[in-house]
XYZ file of C-alpha atoms in Angstrom:
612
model
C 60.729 157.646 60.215
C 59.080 160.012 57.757
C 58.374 158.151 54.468
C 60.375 161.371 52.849
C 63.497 159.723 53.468
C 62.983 156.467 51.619
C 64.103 157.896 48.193
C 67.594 158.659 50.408
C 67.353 154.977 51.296
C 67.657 155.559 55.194
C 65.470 152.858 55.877
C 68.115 150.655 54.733
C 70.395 152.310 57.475
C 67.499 151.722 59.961
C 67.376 147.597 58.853
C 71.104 147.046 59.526
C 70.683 149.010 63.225
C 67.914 146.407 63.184
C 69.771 143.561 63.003
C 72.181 144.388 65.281
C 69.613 145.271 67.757
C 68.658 141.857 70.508
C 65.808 144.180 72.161
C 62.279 144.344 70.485
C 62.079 147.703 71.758
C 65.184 148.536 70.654
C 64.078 147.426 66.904
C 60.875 149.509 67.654
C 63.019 152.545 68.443
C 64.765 152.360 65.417
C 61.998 152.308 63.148
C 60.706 155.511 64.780
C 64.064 157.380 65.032
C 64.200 160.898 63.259
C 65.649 164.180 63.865
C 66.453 165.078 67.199
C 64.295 168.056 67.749
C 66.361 169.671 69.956
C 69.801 170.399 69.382
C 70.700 169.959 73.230
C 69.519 166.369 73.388
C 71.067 165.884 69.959
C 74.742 167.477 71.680
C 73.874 165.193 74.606
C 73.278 161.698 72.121
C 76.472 162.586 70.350
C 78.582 163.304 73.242
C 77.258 159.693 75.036
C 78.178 158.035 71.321
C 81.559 159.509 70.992
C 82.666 158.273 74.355
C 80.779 155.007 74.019
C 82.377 154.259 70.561
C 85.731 154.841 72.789
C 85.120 152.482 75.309
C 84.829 149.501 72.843
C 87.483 150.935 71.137
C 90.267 151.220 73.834
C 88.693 149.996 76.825
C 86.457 146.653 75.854
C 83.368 148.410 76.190
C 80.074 146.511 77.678
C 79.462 143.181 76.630
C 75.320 142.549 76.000
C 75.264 138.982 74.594
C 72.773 137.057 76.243
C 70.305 140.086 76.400
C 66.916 138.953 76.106
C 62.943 140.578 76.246
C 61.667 140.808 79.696
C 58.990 143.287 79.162
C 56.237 140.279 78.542
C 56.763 138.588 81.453
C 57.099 141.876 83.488
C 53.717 142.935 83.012
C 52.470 139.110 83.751
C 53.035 138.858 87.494
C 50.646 140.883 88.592
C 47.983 139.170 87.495
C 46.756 137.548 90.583
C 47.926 133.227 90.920
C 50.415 133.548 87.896
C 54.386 132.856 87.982
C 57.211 133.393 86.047
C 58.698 129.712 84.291
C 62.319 128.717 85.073
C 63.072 129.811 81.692
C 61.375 133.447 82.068
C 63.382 133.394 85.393
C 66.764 132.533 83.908
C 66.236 135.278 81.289
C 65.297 137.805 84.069
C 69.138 136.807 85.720
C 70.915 136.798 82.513
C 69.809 140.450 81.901
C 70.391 141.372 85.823
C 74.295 140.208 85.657
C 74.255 141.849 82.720
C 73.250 144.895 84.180
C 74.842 144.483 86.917
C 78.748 143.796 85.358
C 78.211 146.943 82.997
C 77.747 148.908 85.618
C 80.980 147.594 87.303
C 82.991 148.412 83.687
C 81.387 151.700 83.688
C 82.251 152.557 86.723
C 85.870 151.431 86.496
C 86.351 153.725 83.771
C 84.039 156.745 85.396
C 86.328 159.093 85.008
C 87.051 158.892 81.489
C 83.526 158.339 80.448
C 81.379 160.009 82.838
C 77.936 160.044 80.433
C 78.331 156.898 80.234
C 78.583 156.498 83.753
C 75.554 158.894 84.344
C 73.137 156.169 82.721
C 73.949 153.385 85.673
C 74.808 156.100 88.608
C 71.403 156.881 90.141
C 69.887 152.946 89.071
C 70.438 150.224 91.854
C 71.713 146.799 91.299
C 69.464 144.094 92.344
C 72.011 140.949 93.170
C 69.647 139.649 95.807
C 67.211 138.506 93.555
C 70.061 137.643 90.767
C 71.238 135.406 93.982
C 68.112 133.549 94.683
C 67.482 132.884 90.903
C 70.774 131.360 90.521
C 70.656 129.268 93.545
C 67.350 127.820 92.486
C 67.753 127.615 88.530
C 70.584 126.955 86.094
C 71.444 129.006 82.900
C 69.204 126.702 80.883
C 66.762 127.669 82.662
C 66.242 124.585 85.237
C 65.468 124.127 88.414
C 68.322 122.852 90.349
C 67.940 119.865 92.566
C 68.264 122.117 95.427
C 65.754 124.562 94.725
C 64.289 122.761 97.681
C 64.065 119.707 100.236
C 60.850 118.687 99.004
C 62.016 118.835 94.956
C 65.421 117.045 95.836
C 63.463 114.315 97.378
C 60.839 113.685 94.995
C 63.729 113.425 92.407
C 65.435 111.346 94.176
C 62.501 108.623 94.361
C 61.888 109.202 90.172
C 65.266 108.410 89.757
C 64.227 104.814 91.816
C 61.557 104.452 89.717
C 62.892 105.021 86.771
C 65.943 102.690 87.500
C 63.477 99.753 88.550
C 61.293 100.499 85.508
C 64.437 100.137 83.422
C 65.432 96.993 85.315
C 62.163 95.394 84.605
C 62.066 96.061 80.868
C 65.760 95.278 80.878
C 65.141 91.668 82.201
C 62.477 91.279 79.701
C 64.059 92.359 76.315
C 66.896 89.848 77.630
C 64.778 86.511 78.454
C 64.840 84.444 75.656
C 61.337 83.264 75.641
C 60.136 86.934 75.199
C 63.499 87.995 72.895
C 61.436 87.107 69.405
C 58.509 89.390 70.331
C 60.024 92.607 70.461
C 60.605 94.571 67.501
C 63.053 96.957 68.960
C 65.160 96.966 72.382
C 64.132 100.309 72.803
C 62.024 101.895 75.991
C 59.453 104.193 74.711
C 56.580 106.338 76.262
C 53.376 106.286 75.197
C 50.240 108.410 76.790
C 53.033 109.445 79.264
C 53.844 105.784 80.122
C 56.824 103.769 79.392
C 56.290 100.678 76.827
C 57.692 98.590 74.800
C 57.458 98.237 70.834
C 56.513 94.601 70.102
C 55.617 92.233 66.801
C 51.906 92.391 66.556
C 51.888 88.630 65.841
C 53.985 87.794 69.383
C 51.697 90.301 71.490
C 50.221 87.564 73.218
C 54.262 86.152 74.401
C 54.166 89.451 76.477
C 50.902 90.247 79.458
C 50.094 93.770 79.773
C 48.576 96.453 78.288
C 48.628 97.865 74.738
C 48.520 101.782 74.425
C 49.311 102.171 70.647
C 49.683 100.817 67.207
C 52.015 101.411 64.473
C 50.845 103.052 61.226
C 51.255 99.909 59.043
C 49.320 97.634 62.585
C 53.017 95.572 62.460
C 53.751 97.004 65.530
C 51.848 97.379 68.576
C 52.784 99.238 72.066
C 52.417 97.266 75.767
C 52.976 98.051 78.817
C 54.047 95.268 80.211
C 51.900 94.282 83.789
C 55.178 93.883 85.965
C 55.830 97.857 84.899
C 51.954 98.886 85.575
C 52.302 100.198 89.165
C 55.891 101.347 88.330
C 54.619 103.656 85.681
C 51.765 104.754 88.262
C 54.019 105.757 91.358
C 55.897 107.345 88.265
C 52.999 109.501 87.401
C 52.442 110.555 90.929
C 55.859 111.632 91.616
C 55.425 113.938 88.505
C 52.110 115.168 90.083
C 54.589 116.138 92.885
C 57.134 117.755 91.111
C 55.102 120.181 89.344
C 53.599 121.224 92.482
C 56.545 121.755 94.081
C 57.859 123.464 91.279
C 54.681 125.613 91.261
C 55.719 126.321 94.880
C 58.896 127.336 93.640
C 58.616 129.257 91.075
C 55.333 131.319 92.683
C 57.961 131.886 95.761
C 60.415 133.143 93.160
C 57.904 135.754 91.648
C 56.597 136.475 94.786
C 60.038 137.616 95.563
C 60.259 139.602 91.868
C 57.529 141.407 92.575
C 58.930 143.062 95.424
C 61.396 144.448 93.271
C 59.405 145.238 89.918
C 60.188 149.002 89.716
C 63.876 148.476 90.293
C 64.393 145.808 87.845
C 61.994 148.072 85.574
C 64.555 150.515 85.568
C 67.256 148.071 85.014
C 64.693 147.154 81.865
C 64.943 150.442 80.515
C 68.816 151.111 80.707
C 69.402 147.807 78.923
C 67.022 148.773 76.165
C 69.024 152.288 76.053
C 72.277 150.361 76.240
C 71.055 147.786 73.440
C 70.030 151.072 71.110
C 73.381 152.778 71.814
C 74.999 149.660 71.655
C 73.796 149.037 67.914
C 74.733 152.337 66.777
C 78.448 151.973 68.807
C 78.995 148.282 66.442
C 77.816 150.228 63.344
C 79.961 152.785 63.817
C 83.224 150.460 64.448
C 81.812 148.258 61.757
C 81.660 151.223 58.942
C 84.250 153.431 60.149
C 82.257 155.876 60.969
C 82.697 159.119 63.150
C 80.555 161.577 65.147
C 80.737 164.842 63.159
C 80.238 168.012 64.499
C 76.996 169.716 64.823
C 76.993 173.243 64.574
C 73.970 175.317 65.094
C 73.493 176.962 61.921
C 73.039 176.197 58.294
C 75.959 174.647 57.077
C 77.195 171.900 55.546
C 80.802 170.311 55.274
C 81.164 167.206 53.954
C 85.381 165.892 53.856
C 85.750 162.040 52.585
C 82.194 161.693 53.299
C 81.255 158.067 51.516
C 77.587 156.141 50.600
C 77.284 153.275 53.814
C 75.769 151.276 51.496
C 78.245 150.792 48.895
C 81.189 148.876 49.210
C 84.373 151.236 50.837
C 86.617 149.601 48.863
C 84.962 151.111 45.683
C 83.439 154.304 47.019
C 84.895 157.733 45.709
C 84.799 160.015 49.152
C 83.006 163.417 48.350
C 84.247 166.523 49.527
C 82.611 169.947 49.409
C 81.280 173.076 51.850
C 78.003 174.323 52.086
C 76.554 177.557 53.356
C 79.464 180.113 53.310
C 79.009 181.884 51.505
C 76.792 180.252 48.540
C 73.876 178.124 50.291
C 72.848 176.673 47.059
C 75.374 174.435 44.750
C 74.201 173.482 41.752
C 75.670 169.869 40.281
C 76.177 169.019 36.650
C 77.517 166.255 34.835
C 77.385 163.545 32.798
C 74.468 160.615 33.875
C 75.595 157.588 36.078
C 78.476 160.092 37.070
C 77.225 160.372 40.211
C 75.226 163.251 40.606
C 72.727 161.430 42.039
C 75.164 159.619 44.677
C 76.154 163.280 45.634
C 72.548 164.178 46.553
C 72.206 160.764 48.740
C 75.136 161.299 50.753
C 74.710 164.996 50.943
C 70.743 163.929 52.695
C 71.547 160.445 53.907
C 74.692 161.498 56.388
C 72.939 164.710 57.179
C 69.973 162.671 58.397
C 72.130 159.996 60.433
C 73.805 162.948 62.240
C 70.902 164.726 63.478
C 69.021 161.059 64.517
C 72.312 160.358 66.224
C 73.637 158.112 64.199
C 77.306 158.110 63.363
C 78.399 158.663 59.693
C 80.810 157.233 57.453
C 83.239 160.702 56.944
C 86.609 162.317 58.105
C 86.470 163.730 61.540
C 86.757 167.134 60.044
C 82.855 166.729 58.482
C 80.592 169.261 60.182
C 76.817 169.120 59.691
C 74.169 172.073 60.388
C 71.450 171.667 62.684
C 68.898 171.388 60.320
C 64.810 171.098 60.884
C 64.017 168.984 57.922
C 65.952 166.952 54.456
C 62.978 167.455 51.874
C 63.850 165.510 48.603
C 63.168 164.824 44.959
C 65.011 162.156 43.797
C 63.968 159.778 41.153
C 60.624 158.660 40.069
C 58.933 157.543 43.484
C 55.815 160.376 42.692
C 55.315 159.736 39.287
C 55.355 155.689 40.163
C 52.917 156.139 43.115
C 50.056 158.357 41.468
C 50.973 157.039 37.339
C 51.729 160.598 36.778
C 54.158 161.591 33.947
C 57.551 161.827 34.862
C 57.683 165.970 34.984
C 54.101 165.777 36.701
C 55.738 163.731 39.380
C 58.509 165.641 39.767
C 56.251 168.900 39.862
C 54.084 167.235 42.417
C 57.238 166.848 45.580
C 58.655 170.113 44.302
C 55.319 171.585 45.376
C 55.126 169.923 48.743
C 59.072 171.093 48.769
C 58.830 174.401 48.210
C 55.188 174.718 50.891
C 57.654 173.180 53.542
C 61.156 174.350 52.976
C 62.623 177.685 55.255
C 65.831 178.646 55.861
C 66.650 175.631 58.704
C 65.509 173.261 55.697
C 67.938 170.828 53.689
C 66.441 170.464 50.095
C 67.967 168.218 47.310
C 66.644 167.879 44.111
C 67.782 165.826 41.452
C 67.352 166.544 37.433
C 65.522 169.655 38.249
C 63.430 170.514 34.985
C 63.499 167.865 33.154
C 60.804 165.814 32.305
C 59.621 168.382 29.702
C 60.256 170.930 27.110
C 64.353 171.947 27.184
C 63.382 175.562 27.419
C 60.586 175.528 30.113
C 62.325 173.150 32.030
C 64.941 175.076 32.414
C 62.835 178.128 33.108
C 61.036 176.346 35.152
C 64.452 175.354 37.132
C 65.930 179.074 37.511
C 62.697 179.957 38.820
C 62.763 177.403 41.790
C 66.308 177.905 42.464
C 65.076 181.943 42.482
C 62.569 181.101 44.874
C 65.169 179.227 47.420
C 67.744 181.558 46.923
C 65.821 184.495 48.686
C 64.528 182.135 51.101
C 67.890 181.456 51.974
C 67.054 177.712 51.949
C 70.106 175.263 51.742
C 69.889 173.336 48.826
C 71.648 171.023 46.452
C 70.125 170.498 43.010
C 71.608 168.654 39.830
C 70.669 169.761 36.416
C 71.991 169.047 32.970
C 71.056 172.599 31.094
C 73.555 174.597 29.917
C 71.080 178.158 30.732
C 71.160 176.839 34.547
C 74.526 176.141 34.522
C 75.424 179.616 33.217
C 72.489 181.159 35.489
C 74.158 179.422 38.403
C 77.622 180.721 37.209
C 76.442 184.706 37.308
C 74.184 184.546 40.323
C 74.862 185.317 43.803
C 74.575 182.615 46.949
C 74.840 179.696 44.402
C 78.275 177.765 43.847
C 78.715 175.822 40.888
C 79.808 172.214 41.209
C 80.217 169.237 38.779
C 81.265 165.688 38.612
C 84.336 165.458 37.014
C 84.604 163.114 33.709
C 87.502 161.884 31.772
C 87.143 162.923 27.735
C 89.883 159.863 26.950
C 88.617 157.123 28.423
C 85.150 158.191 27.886
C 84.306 157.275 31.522
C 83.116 159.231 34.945
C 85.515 159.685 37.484
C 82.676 160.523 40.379
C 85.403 163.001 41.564
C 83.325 166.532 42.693
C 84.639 169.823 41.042
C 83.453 172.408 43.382
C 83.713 175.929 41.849
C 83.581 174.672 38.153
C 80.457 174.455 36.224
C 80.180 171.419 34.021
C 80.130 171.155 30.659
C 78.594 169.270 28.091
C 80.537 166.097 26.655
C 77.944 164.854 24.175
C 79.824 165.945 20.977
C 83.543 165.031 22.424
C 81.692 161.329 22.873
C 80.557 161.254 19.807
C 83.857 162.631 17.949
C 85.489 159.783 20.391
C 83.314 157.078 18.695
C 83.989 157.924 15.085
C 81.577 159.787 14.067
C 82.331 161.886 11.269
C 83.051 165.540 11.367
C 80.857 166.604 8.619
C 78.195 165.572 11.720
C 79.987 167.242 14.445
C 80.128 170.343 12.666
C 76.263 170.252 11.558
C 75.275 169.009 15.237
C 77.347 172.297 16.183
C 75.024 174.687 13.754
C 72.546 173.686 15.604
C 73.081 174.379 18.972
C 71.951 177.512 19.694
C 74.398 180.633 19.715
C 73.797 181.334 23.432
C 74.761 177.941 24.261
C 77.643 177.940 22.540
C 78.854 180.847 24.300
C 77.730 179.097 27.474
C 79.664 175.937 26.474
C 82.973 177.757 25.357
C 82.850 179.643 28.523
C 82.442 176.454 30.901
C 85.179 174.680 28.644
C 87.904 177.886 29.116
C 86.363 178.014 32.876
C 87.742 173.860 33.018
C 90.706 174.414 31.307
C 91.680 177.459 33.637
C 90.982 175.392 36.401
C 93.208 172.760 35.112
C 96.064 175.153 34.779
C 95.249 176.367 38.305
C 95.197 172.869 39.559
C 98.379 172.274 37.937
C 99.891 175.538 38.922
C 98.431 174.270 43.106
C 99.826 170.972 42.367
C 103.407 172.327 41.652
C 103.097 174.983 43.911
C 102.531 172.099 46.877
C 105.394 170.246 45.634
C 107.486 173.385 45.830
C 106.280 174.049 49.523
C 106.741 170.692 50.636
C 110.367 171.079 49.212
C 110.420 174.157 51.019
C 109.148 172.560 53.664
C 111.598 169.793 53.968
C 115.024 171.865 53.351
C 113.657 174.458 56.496
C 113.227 171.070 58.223
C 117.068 170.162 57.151
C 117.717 173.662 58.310
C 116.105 173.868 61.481
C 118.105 170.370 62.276
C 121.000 171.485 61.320
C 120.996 175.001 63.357
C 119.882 172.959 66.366
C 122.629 170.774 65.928
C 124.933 173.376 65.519
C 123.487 175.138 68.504
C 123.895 171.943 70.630
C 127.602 171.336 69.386
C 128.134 175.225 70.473
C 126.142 174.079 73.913
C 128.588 171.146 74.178
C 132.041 173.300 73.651
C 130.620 175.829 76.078
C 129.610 172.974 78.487
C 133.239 171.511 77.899
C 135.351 175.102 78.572
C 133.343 175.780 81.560
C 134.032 172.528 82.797
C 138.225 172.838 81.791
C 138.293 176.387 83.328
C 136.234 175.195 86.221
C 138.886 172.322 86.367
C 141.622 174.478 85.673
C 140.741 176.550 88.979
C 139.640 173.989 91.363
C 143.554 172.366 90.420
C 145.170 175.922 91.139
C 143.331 176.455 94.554
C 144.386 173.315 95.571
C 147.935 173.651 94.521
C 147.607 177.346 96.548
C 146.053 175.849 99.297
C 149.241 172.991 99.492
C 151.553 176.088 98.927
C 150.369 177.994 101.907
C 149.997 174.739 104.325
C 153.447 174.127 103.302
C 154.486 177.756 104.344
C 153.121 177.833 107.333
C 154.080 174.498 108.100
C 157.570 176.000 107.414
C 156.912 178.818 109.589
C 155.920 176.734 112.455
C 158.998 174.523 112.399
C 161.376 177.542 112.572
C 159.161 179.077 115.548
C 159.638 175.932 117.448
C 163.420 175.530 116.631
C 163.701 178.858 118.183
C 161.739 178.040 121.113
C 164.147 175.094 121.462
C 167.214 176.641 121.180
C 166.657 180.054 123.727
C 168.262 179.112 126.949
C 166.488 178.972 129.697
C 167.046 181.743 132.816
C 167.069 180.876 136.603
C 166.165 183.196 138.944
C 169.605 184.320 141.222
């Protein structure tokens, strides 16, 4: 992280990603991140964010609690007769299942997320070794009873041992010739053997051995003689347990090792899924969004807030950057936040292009730039006890030696530090010098010759921070367009101070800056007017807008009532001739039924003629 960026305060950024990192790599990342150098790894980081900030948002997402640091005791079983503890072991399957149920979730939702999925495609699970961990050891980080014959046994026979040795002492601390010697009915160990804690002065009621005093020598430790060759089968059957446990666990590395580059890409896609996975809870946590990067210089900032003040208290800065003006100059009053501009302007432009999401409206677009190069604040002049304008002359020079047209610059209170004049001599002629380098900049300055400079010259937009003349107080609301202008007198006026003052303060500003004043004022108050005349013209359109809407429903009602009397006569005259077929149809059956009646009355009533 260059050391550049700590008057923006992006360290600050870094120490939060920090804390929500588990990963010591991960935290290691972090405090190297920077720019993305190139802009189609940058695309390719944002694009993998986006969808991952998605996944937790509608889909659960992974889940990475539990993640722990294997790299240590990765790089420790090779050395030749070592082994991996239960507890290393138990790590190594905690990050394996979670590896290994990520990759499930990803690939359940593979076709929505596919970069996602493209981190866990080509890398293969490794559940036989999760398997034999988890048979072996618990989640503590244990080995199970039946890691093996040899370890069930042997734990079987401590338990005996134990239970007699806890017999023996049990009989003594209740037999009544002993009871007054023992200072407390507790079983304790001492030099790895159990004893009991009893009254120096009735250490001779009990036989056996004493292993330890008590700091004030009223208390003395024995192991009692019955409890002697308990404690020493005890000991061996420990001896045995470790070494099968060595067995064990060597058998279990063994195994590991077979394995190592498998699970040491596992390694590394948890460490990329811890650093994305920081950056994802950030994001939710924040509010944040991934703005667009476009590949030019260009800057767009819409409800674009400070992540490190409070949301609830933040005023959102909006402003564009780069067409066509790609320097805007800031004035304003002090503490109206000027300074705050410049932050968020470098800050969010910073998290972008280190892939970091950024507290903004989805509209924000940020330009792929090289470099953020920044004077802000005294950090020069505290650092090498320079004056303040030597200190400020001193980054300006390192500023200017480094700055080109895919540069960011931000400079705060350019000028001052020194004589009115120069300073603000000294200011047109910087802001000269990055105009025809076509450098993006944003630079605050409170002089009313660079303000009106700023006003008249091409490729730089005014700007200022709006504040309220009645209640005497900054609104940190961004006026882009409008130069600001100079309050000092208004304040003073405000506070009482006489106009005999006012008006002798006012003879001795100079002529020019009066002019420049007046102008700024009538440039406000026009902008006002315009405001006011936007602000009634909006309400007018969205009146418009809402009786077309009333309209529009209306004619489509009236176009569906027309529909529905069409619909309705279609459907009568289709009734009306389906009913006068039919009544046709019964009229001609009836006819001819008619007809053939009369035919066969006829038939019946010709006589019939014999042959003679």
């Amino acid at each position: 992280m260059e050391k550049n960026y700590d008057v923006l305060e992006f360290y600050k950024i870094i120490n939060e990603l920090i804390d929500l990192s588990r990963l010591e790599k991960t935290k290691e990342k972090f405090l190297d991140i920077d720019i993305i150098k190139e802009k189609s790894v940058l695309d390719k980081e944002l694009i993998l964010m986006m969808e991952m900030i998605d996944f937790y948002k509608y889909d659960d997402g992974l889940e990475l609690a539990g993640l722990a640091n294997i790299t240590k005791m990765m790089n420790s079983i090779d050395i030749i007769g070592s082994y991996l503890s239960a507890e290393d072991l138990a790590v190594l399957k905690k990050n394996l299942t979670i590896f290994r149920i990520s990759k499930s979730r990803a690939k359940n939702v593979r076709d929505k997320y596919r970069t996602i999925w493209n981190l866990f495609s080509d890398v293969e699970e490794v559940k036989d070794i999760e398997n034999f961990i988890s048979e072996a050891i618990n989640d503590e980080g244990v080995l199970k009873d039946e890691a093996s014959i040899g370890l069930r046994d042997v734990r079987r026979q401590k338990q005996n041992i134990n239970a007699n040795i806890k017999e023996k002492f049990d009989e003594l601390i209740s037999n009544k010739s002993t009871q007054n010697a023992i200072q407390e009915r507790i079983i304790t160990q001492r030099n790895d053997r159990y004893v009991i804690a009893v009254k120096t002065d009735f250490k001779g009621l009990i036989k056996g051995i004493e292993h330890d005093r008590s700091a004030t020598g009223s208390t003395v430790y024995i192991e009692p003689l019955n409890i002697v060759s308990l404690n020493n089968k005890l000991r061996e059957y420990e001896a045995r347990e470790r070494e099968e446990i060595r067995k064990i666990l060597l058998r279990i590395t063994e195994l590991v090792k077979t394995k190592k580059e498998e699970i040491l890409e596992i390694k590394e896609i948890l460490e990329r899924l811890d650093f994305i996975d920081a950056k994802t809870t950030y994001s939710v946590n924040k509010k944040c969004i991934v703005p667009k990067i476009i590949n030019k210089e260009y800057l767009k900032l819409v409800e674009a807030r400070h992540p490190l003040i409070d949301e609830n208290t933040v005023v959102p800065i909006n402003f564009e950057l780069g067409n066509p003006e790609n320097i805007m100059l800031i004035t304003g009053p002090n503490t109206g936040g000027k300074t705050v501009t410049l932050k968020v302007a470098g800050l969010l432009t910073i998290m972008a292009l280190s892939g970091i999401p950024i507290p903004a409206n989805e509209k924000t677009e940020i330009g792929y730039f090289h470099n953020v190069l920044a004077d802000i604040g005294d950090e020069q002049s505290l650092e090498q006890n320079l004056s303040s304008f030597s200190g400020h002359v001193s980054k300006i020079k390192d500023i200017i030696e480094n700055a080109n047209s895919k540069s960011l610059v931000l400079m705060d209170e350019l000028g001052s530090g020194t004589d009115p004049m120069e300073g603000a001599a000294f200011a047109m002629a910087i802001i000269d010098y990055l105009n025809k380098k076509h450098v993006t900049s944003i630079i605050t300055t409170h002089y009313s010759e660079v303000k009106a400079y700023a006003f008249n010259t091409t490729g730089i937009k005014s700007a200022s921070m709006e504040f309220d003349v009645e209640t005497l107080s900054p609104t940190y609301r961004l006026l882009e367009g409008i130069p600001g202008e100079s309050n000092a007198l208004i304040i003073a006026r405000k506070y009482g101070i006489s106009e005999e003052v006012i008006e002798n303060a006012k003879s001795y500003i100079s002529e020019d800056n009066q002019r420049v004043e007046e102008m700024l004022k009538s440039i406000k108050e026009k902008n006002d007017e315009l405001e006011t005349m936007q602000a009634q013209l909006e309400a007018t359109r969205t009146e418009l807008d809402k009786q077309k809407s009333i309209y529009e429903q209306n004619m489509i009602k009236l176009e569906n009532e027309k529909n529905e009397i069409i619909k309705r006569a279609y459907e009568e005259a289709d009734n009306y001739l389906k009913n006068m077929q039919a009544k046709a149809k019964n009229l001609i059956d009836k006819i001819n039924s008619e007809e053939s009646k009369k035919e066969d009355a006829k038939k019946r009533s010709k006589k019939p003629e014999y042959a003679t």
